Short mmCIF file of C-alpha atoms in Angstrom, two decimals:
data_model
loop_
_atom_site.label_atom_id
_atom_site.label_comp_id
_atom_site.label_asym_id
_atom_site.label_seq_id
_atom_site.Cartn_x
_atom_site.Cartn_y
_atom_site.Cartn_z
CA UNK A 3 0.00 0.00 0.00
CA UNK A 4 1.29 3.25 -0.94
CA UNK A 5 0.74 6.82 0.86
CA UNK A 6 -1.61 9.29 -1.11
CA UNK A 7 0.53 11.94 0.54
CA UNK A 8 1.77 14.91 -1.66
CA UNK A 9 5.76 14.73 -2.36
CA UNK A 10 6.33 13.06 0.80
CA UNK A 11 8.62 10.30 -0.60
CA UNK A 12 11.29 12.45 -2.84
CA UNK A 13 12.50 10.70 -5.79
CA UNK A 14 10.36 7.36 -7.02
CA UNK A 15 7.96 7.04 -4.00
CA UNK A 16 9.65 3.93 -2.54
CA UNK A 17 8.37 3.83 0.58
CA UNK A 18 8.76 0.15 1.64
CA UNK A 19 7.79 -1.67 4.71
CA UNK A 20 11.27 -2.20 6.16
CA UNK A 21 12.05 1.71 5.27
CA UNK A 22 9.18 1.99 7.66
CA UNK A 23 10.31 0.08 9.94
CA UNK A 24 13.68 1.67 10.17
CA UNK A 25 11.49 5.28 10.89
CA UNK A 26 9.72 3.97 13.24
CA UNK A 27 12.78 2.65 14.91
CA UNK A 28 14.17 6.44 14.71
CA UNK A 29 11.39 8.14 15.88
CA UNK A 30 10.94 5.72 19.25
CA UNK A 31 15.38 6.59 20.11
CA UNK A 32 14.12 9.79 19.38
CA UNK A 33 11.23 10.15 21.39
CA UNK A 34 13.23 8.41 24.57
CA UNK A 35 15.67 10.58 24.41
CA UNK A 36 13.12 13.86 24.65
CA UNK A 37 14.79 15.47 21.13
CA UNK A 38 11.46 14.72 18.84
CA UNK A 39 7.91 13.60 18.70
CA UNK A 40 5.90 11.65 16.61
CA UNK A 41 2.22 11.43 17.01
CA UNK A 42 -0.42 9.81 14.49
CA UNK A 43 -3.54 11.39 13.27
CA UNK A 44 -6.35 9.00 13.29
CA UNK A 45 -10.20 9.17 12.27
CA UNK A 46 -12.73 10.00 15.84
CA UNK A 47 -13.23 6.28 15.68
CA UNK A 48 -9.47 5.65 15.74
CA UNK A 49 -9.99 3.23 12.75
CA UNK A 50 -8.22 5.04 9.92
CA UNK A 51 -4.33 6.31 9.94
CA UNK A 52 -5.25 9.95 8.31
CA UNK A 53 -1.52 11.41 9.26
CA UNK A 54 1.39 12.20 10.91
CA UNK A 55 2.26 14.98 13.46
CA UNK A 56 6.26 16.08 14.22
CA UNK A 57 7.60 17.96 16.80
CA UNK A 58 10.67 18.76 17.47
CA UNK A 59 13.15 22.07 18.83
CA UNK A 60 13.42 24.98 16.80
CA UNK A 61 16.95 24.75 17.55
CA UNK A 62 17.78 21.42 14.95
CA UNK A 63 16.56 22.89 12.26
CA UNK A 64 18.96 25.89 12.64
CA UNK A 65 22.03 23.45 13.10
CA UNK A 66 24.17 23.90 9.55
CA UNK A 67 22.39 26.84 8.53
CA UNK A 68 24.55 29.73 7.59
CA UNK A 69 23.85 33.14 7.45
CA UNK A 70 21.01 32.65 9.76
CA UNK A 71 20.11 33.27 13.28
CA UNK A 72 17.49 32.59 15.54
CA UNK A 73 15.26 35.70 16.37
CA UNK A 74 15.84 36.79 19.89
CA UNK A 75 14.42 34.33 22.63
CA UNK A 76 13.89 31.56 20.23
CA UNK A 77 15.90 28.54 20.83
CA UNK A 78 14.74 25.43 22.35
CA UNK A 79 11.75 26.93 23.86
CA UNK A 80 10.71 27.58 20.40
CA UNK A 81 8.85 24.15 18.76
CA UNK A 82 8.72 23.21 15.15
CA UNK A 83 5.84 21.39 14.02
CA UNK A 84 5.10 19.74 10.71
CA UNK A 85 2.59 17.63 9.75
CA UNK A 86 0.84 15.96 7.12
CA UNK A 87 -2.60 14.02 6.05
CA UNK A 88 -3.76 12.19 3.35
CA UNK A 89 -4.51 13.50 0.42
CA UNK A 90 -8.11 11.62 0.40
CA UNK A 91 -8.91 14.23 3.68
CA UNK A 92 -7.58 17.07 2.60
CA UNK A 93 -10.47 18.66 0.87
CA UNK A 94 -12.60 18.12 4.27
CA UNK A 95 -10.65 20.31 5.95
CA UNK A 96 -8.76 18.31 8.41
CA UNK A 97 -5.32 20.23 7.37
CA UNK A 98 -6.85 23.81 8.68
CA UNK A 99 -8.34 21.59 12.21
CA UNK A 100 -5.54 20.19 12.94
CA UNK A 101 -3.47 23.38 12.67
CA UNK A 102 -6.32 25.04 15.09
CA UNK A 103 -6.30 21.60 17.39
CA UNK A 104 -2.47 21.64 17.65
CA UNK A 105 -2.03 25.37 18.42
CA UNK A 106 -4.69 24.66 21.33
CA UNK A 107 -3.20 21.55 22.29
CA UNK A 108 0.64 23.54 22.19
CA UNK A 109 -0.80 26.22 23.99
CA UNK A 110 -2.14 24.60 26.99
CA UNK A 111 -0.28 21.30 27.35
CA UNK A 112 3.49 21.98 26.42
CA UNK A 113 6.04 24.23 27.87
CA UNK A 114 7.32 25.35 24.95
CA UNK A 115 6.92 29.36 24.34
CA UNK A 116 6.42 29.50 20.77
CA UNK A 117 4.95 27.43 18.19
CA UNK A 118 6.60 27.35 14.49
CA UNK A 119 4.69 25.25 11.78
CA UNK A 120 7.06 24.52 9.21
CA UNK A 121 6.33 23.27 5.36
CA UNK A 122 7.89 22.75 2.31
CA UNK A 123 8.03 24.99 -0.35
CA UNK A 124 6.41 23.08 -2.91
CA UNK A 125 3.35 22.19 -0.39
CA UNK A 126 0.93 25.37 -1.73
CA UNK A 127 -1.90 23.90 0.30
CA UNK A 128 -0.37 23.95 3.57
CA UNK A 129 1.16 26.94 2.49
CA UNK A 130 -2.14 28.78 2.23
CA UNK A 131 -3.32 27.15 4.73
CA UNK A 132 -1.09 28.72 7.25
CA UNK A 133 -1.47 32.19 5.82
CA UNK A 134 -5.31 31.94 5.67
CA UNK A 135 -5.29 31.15 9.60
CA UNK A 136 -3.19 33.92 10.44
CA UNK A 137 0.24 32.59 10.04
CA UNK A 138 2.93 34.51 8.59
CA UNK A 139 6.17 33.02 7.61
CA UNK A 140 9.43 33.80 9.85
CA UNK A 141 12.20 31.95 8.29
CA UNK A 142 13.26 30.08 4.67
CA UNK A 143 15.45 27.65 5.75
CA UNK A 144 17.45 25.18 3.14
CA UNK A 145 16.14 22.20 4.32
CA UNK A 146 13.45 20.05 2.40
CA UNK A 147 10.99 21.71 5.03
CA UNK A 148 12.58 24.65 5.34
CA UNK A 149 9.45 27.43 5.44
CA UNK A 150 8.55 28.42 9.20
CA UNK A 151 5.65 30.15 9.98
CA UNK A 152 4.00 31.61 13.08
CA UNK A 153 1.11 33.98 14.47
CA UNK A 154 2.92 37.74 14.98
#
């Protein structure tokens, strides 16, 4: 079974089950040792995998950037989030919920003091999505999801 999500597998869209399994196996040293989190989006029921959520510091995507510093009191109390859903729910809205669900969720249940989304250049939904709710982009990064936006 292959993802319906938009450029999320660069070059071919090989995305096989022991790649997978090697994420997976990344994201759980990762989550253990507190420097990212992964958290799946699933349907009310819980029966469909609609997603993916990541979290991690403002701070790692900054590391072998030149020419570019962090804005003054953002660091590791700053958290970039990126996310993505499948295509199949995208015209439902879900992208544009989930923003508003995570920014509530950030807001009241993490520590961190400001929330980043961050996208890829080519991703003009999310994109719009972000500037339609308010979002206004703070740094171009080159990294694949190098685009970081946040409220003002």
């Amino acid at each position: 079974d292959r993802w319906e999500v938009q450029d999320y597998i660069a070059g071919g869209g090989d995305f096989s089950w022991e790649k997978n399994l090697d994420a997976l196996e990344r994201h759980k040293r990762e989550h253990a040792a507190r420097e990212a989190f992964v958290f799946t989006v699933l349907s009310p029921d819980q029966t469909r995998y609609l997603g993916c959520v990541y979290i991690s510091s403002m701070s790692e995507h900054f590391k072998g950037q030149r020419n570019t510093t962090l804005r003054a009191g953002i660091d590791d109390v700053a958290a970039a989030v990126r996310f993505w859903v499948r295509d199949s729910h995208y015209q439902n809205g879900l992208p544009k919920r989930l923003i508003l669900a995570l920014a509530k969720w950030f807001d009241e249940k993490w520590e961190f003091d400001t929330l980043m989304f961050h996208t890829s250049a080519e991703d003009q939904r999310q994109i719009q999505d972000y500037t339609e709710l308010g979002y206004v982009l703070q740094y171009e990064l080159d990294l694949t999801y190098g685009l970081f936006f946040a409220k003002e």
